[in-house]
Short mmCIF file of C-alpha atoms in Angstrom, two decimals:
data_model
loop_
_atom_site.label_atom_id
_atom_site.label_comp_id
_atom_site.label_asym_id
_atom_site.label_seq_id
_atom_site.Cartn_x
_atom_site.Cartn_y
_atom_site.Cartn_z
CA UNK K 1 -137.50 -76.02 21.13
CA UNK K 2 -140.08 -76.72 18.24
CA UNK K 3 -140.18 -80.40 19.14
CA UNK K 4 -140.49 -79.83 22.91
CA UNK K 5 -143.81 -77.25 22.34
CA UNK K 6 -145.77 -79.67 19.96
CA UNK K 7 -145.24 -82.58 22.34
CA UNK K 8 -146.41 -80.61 25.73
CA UNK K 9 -149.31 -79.14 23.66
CA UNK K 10 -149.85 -82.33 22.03
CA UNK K 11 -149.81 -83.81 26.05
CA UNK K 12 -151.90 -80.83 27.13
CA UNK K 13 -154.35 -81.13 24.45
CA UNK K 14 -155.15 -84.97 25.25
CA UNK K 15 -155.11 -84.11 29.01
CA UNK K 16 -157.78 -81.74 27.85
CA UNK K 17 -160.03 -83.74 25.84
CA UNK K 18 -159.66 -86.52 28.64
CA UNK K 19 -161.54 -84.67 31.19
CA UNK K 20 -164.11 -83.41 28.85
CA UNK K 21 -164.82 -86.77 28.31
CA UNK K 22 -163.54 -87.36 24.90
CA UNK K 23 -161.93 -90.90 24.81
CA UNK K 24 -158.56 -91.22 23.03
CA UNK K 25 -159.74 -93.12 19.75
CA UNK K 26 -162.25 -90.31 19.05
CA UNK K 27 -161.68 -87.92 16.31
CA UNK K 28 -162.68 -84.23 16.57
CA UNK K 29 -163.72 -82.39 13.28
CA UNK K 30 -161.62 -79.47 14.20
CA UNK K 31 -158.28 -78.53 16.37
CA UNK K 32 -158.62 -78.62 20.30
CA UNK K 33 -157.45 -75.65 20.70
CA UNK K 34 -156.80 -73.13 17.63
CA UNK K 35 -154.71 -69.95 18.75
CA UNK K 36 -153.83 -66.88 17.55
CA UNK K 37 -152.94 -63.81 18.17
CA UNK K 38 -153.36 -60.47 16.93
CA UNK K 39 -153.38 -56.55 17.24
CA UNK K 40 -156.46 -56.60 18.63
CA UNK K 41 -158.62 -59.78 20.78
CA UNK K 42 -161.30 -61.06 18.79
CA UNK K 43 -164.33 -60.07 21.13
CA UNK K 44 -165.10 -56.88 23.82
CA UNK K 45 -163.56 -59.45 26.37
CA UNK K 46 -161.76 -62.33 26.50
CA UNK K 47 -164.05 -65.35 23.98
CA UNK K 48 -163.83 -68.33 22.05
CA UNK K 49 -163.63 -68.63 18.60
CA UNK K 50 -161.58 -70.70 15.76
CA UNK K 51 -159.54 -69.39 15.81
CA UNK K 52 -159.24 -68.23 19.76
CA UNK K 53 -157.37 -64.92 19.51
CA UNK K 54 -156.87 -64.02 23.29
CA UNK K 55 -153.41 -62.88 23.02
CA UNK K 56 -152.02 -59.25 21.33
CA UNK K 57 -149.02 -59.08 19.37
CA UNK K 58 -147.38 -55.25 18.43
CA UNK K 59 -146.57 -53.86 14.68
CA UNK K 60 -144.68 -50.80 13.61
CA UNK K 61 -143.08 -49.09 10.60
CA UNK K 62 -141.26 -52.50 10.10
CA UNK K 63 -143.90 -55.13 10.53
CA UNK K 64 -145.13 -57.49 13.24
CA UNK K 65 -142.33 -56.64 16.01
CA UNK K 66 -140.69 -60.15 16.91
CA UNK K 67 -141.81 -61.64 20.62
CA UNK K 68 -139.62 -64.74 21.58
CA UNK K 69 -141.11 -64.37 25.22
CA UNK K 70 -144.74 -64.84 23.55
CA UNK K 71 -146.70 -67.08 25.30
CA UNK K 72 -147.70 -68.94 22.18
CA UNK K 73 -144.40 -69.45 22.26
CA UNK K 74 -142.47 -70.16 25.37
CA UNK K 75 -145.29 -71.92 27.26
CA UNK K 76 -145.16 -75.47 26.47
CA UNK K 77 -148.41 -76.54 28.13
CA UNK K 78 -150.01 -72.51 27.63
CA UNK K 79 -149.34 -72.16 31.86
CA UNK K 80 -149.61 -68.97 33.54
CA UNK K 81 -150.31 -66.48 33.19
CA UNK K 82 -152.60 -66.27 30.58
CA UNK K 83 -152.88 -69.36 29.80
CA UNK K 84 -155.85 -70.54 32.62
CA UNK K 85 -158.00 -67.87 30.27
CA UNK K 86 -157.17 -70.05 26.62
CA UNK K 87 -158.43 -73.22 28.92
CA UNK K 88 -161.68 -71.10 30.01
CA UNK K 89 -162.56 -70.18 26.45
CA UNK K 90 -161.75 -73.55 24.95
CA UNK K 91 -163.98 -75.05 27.96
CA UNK K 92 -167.28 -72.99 26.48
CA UNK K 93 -166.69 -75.12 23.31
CA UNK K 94 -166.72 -78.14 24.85
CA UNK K 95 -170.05 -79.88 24.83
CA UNK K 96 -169.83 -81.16 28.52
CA UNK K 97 -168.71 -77.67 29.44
CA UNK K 98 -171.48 -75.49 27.90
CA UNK K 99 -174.77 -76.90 27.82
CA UNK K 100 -174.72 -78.99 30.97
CA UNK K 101 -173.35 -78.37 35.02
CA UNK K 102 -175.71 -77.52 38.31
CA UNK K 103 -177.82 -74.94 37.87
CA UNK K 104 -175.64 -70.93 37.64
CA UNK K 105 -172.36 -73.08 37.20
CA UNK K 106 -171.93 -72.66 33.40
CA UNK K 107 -168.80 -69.49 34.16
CA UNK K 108 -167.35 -71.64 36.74
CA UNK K 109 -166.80 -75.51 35.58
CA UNK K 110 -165.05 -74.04 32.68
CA UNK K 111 -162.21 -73.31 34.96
CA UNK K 112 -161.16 -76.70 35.78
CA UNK K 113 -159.82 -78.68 33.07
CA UNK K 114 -156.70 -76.22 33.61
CA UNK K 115 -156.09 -77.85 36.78
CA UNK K 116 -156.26 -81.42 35.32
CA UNK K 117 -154.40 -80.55 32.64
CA UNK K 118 -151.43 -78.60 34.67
CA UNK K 119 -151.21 -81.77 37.06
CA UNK K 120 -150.84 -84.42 34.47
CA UNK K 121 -149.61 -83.24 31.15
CA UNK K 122 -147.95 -80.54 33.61
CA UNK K 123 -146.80 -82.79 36.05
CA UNK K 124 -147.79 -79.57 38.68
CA UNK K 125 -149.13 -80.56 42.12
CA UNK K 126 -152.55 -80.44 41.54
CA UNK K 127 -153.57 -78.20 44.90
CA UNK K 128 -150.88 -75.44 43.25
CA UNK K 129 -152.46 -75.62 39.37
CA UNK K 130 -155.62 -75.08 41.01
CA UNK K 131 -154.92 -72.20 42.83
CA UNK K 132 -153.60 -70.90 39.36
CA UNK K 133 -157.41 -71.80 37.40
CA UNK K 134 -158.27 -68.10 37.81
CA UNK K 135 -154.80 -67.14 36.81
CA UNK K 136 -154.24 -65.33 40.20
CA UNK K 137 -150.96 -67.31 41.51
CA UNK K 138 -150.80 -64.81 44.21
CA UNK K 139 -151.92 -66.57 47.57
CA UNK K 140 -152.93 -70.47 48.51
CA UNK K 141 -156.54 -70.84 46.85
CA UNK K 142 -156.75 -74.56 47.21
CA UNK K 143 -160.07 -76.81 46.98
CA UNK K 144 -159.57 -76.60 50.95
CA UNK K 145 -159.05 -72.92 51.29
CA UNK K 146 -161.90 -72.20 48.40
CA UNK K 147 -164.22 -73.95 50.71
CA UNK K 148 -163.50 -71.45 53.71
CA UNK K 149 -164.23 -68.86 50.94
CA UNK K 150 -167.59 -70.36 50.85
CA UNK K 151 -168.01 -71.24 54.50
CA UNK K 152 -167.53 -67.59 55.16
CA UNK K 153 -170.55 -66.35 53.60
CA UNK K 154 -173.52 -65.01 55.21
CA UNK K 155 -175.77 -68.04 52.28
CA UNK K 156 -173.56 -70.90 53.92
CA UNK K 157 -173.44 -69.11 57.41
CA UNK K 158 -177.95 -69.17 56.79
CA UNK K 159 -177.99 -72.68 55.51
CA UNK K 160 -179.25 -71.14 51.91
CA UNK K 161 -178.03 -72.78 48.23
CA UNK K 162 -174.46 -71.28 46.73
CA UNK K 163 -176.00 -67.31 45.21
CA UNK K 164 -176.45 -67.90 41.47
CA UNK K 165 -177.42 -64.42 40.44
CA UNK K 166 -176.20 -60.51 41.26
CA UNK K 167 -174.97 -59.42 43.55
CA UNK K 168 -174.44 -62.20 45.50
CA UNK K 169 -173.49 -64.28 42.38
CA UNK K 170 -170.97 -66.65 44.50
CA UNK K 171 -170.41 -69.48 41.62
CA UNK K 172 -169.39 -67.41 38.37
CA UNK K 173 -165.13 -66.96 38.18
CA UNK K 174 -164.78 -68.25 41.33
CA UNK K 175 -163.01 -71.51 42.52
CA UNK K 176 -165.83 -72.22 45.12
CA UNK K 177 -167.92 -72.28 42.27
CA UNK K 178 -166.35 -75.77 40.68
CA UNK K 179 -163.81 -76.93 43.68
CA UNK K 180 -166.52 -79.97 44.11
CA UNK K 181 -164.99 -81.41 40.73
CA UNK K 182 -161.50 -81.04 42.36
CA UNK K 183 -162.99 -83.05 45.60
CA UNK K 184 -164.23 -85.58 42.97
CA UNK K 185 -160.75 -86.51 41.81
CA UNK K 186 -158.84 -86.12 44.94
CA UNK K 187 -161.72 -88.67 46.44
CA UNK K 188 -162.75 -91.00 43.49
CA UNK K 189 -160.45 -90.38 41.11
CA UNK K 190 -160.77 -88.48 38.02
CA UNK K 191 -161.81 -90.90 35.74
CA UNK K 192 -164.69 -90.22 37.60
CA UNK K 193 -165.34 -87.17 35.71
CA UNK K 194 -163.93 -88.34 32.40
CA UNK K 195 -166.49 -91.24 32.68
CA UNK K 196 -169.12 -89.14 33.49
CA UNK K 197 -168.71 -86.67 30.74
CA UNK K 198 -168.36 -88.75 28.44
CA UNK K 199 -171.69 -90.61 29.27
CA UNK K 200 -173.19 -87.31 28.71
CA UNK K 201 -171.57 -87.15 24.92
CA UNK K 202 -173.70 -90.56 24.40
CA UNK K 203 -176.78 -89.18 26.25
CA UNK K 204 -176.71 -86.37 23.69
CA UNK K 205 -176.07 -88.20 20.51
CA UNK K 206 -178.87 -90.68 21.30
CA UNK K 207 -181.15 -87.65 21.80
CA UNK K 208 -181.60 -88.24 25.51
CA UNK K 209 -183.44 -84.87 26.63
CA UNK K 210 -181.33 -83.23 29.57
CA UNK K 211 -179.11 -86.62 29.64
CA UNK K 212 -182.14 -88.78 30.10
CA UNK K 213 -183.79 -86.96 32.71
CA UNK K 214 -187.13 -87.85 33.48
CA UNK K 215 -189.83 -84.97 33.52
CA UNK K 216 -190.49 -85.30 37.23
CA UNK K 217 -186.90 -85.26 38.35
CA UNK K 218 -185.32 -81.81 38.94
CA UNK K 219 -182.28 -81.26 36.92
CA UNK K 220 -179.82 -80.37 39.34
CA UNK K 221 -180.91 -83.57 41.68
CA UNK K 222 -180.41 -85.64 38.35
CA UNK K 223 -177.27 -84.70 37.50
CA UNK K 224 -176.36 -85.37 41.28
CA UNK K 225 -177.22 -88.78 40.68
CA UNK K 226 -175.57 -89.52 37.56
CA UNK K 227 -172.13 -88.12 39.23
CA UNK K 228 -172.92 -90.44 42.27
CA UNK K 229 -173.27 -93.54 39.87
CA UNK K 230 -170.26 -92.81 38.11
CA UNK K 231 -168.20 -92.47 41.50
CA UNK K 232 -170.28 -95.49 42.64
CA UNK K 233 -171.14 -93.45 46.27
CA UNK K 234 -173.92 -91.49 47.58
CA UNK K 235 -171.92 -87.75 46.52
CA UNK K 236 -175.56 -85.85 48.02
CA UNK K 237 -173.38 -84.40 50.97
CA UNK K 238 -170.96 -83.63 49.14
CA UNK K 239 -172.96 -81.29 46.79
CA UNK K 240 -175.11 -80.07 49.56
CA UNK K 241 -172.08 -78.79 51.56
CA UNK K 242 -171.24 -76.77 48.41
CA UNK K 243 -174.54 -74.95 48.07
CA UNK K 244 -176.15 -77.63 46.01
CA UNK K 245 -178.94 -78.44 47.92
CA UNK K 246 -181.45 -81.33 46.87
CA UNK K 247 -184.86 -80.16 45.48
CA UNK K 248 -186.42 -83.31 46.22
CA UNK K 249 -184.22 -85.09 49.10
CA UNK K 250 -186.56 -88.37 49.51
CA UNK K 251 -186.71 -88.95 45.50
CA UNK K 252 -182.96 -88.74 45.48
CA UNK K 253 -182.26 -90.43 48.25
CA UNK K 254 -184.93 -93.41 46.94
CA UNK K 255 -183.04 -93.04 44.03
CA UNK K 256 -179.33 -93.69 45.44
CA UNK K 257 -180.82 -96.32 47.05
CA UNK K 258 -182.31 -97.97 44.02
CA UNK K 259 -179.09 -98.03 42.88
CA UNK K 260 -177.41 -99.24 45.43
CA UNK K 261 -175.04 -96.09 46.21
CA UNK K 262 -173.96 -96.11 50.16
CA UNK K 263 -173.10 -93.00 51.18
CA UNK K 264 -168.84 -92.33 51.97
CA UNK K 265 -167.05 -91.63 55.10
CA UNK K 266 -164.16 -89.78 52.53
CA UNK K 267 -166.84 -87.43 51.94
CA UNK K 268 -167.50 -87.41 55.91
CA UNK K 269 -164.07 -86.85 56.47
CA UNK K 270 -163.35 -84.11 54.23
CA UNK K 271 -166.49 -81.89 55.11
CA UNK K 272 -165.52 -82.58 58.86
CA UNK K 273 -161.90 -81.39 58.60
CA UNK K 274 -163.21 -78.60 56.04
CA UNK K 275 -165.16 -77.27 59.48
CA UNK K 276 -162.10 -77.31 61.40
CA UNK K 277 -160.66 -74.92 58.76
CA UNK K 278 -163.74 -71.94 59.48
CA UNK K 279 -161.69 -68.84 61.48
CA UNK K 280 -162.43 -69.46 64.59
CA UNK K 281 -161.55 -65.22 65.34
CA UNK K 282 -161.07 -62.50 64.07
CA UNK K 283 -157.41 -63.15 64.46
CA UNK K 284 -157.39 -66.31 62.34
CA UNK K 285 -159.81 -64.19 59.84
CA UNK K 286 -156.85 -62.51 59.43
CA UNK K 287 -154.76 -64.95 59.30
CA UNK K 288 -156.74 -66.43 56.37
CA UNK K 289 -156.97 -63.01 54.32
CA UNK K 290 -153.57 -63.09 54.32
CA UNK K 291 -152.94 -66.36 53.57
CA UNK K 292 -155.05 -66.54 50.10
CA UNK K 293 -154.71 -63.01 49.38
CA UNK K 294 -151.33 -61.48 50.61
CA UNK K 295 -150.75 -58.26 49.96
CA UNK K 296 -154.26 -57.02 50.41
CA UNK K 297 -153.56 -54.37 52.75
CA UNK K 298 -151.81 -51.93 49.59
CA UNK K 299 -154.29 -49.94 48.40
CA UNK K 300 -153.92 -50.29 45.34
CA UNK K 301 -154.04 -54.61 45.38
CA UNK K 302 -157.25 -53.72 46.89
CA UNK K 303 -158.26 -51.42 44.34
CA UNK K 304 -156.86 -54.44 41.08
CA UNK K 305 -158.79 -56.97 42.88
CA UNK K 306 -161.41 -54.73 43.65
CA UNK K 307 -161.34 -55.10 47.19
CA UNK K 308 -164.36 -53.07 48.59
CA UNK K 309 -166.03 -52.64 45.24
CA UNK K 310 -167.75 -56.75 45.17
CA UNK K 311 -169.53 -58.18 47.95
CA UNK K 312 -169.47 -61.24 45.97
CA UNK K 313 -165.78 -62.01 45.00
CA UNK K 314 -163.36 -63.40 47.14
CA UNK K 315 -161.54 -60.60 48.50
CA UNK K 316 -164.32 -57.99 48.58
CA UNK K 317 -165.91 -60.92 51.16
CA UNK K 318 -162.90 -61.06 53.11
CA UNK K 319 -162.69 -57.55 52.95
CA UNK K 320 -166.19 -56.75 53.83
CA UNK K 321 -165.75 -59.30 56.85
CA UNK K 322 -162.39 -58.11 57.87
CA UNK K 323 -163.78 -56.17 61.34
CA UNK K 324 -166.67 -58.62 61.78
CA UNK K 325 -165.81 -61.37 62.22
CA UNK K 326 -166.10 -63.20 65.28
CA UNK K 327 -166.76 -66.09 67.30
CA UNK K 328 -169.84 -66.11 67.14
CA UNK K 329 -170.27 -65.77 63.86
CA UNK K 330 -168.04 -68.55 63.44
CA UNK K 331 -169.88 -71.09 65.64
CA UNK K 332 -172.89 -70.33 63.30
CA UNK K 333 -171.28 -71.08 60.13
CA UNK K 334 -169.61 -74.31 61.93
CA UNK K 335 -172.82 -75.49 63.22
CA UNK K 336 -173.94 -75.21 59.55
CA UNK K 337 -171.96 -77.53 58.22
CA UNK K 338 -172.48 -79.89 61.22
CA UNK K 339 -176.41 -79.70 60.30
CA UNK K 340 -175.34 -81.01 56.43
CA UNK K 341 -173.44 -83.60 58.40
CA UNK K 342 -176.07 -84.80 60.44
CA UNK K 343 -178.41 -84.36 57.99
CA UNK K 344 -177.08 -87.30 56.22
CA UNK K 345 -175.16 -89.50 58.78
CA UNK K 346 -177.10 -89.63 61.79
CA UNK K 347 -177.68 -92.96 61.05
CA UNK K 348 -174.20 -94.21 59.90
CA UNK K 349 -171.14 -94.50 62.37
CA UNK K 350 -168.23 -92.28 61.01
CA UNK K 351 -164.66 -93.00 60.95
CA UNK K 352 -162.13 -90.52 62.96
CA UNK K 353 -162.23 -87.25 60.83
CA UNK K 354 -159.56 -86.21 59.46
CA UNK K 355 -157.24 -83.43 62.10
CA UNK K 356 -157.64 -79.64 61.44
CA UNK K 357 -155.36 -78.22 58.45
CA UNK K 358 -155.97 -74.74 59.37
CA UNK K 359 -152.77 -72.94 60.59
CA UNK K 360 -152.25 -69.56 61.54
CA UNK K 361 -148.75 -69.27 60.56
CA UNK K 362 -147.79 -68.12 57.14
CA UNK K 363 -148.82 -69.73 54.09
CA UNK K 364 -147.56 -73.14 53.43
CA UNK K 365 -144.02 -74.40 50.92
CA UNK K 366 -146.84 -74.61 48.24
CA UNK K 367 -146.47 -70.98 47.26
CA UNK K 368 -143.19 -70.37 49.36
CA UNK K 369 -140.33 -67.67 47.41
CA UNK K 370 -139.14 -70.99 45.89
CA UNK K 371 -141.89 -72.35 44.30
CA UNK K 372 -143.92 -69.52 42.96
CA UNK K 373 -145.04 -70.00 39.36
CA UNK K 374 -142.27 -70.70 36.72
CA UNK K 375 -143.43 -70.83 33.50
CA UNK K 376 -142.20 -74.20 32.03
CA UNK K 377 -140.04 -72.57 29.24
CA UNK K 378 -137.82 -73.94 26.23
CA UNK K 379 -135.05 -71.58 24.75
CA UNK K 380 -134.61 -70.81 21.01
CA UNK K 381 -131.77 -72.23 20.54
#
């Protein structure tokens, strides 16, 4: 048992560092990841710290009371269903984590590195340990189905930029807010990002102000561009569909173009069958609320995920929606994301997009009875 948890953390750790940008041969000055736990959580709310105490343990009249189902120490690779919060914290440590991401993101790109971790050193499919980065295994939440979260909303319905601040904070704890970073290793690969980031750790160390931005350029547009150089394509749709919208379109595009970055029917493809996925009804409205949050017709699921309480959050959109929705509505938020297409490939001849995966029927064998989270256990014995 003690063997088999300090080789998956050892594996999860690595995984970790990987897509933080850390290259194997390079020697932190502390642990990864330094747990403990304790009687009481170190901050008001979950935090970081060294050590990261996250996790409660009970005493009595006899001592610390004895916890073989602890998640420090059943979970090899710290899964669910804490585990996505230890990979949050440990993400606002990480240089590439913290002090860098698009503008209102710096709550939301810390929840991905549990997905690449899950899928590799977890050997999960990747569309399942993303649906678990919030550490709510309890409908499909997909990079797919976390776009229709954000193709539902009245800022992508009105062409506006992804909300950054309350109450229509739409980035912050939510997997719209970093599901581009999923598209970016589904699409390119992700050594994409682990190049990328790690660029970044020598931008810093050779005192490169925001990563070598020049003073004209706006941040957000620059780091556009260094993610399109590391992918070696044009990723400005990309970002734009996901409420990143250039602040100086000509510079950047000049820019892609300088470097010689063509822009990618992949990234055509996916936005296209993305717009396929929008409810077309109220029906398939429906069909969707059910399908990434099942259940949410008991009261009191509604009243844990707090339902009608956030305009902003997932469910309290769906739920806000729920007798709204129509087809009109939809054809708006469709013709949207046809705009972003057009926008940027008027001029270029796209290949077939790829067919609809919307379905109406119930949720897919990703999160059938069979395949719901199971904690990747060893026994003490």
């Amino acid at each position: 048992h003690f063997k088999a948890l300090l080789q998956g953390r050892d594996a999860a750790m690595k995984a970790f560092n990987y897509i933080g940008g850390y290259p194997d041969d390079r020697k932190k000055n502390k642990q990864v990841l330094y747990l403990q736990p304790d009687l009481h959580i170190r901050h008001g709310a979950f935090g970081v710290g060294y050590p990261q105490i996250n996790t409660l343990i009970s005493s009595g009249p006899d001592g610390i009371a004895a916890d073989t189902d602890h998640i420090l120490v059943t979970d090899i690779y710290l899964e669910q269903p804490h585990g996505s919060v230890e990979y949050h914290e440990a993400g606002h440590c990480m240089l590439t984590m913290t002090y860098t991401g698009f503008d209102g993101e710096i709550e939301a790109i810390v929840n991905f590195p549990y997905a690449y971790v899950m899928s590799t050193a977890g050997g999960q499919d990747f569309d399942y340990a993303f649906s678990w980065t919030m550490g709510r295994g309890t409908g499909i939440l997909t990079p797919d189905y976390a776009s229709v979260d954000w193709m539902i909303t009245e800022n992508f319905r009105d062409g506006n930029e992804m909300g950054k601040n309350w109450p229509r904070q739409e980035f912050q704890y939510q997997p719209r807010g970093y599901a581009k970073y999923a598209d970016i290793c589904n699409l390119f690969g992700c050594e994409v990002l682990h190049d990328f980031f790690y660029q970044e750790h020598l931008d810093v160390e050779a005192g490169k102000n925001d990563y070598g931005r020049p003073d004209d350029y706006d941040h957000d547009d620059w780091r556009t561009l260094r993610l399109s150089i590391k992918a070696g394509v044009d990723l400005s749709p990309l970002m734009h569909f996901w409420g990143v919208h250039p602040e100086d379109r000509a510079k950047l595009k000049a820019s892609m173009e300088e470097n010689n970055l063509q822009l990618s029917m992949d990234v055509y493809n996916l936005i296209k069958g993305r717009l396929d996925m929008i409810p077309k009804n109220n029906a398939e409205f429906l069909d969707v609320f059910s399908i990434v949050w099942p259940g949410w017709e008991d009261e009191e699921n509604q009243n844990w995920w707090g339902c009608s309480d956030y305009e902003w959050s997932e469910c309290g959109l769906y739920y806000i929606w729920m007798n709204r929705w129509d087809e009109a509505i939809a054809n708006k938020a469709i013709a949207t994301g046809e705009a972003i297409l057009s926008l940027y490939y008027d001029d270029v001849s796209p290949t077939t997009p790829t067919p609809s995966v919307f379905t109406s029927s119930s949720p897919t064998s990703l999160f059938e009875a069979d395949y719901v989270y199971k904690r990747t256990q060893c026994t003490n014995s």
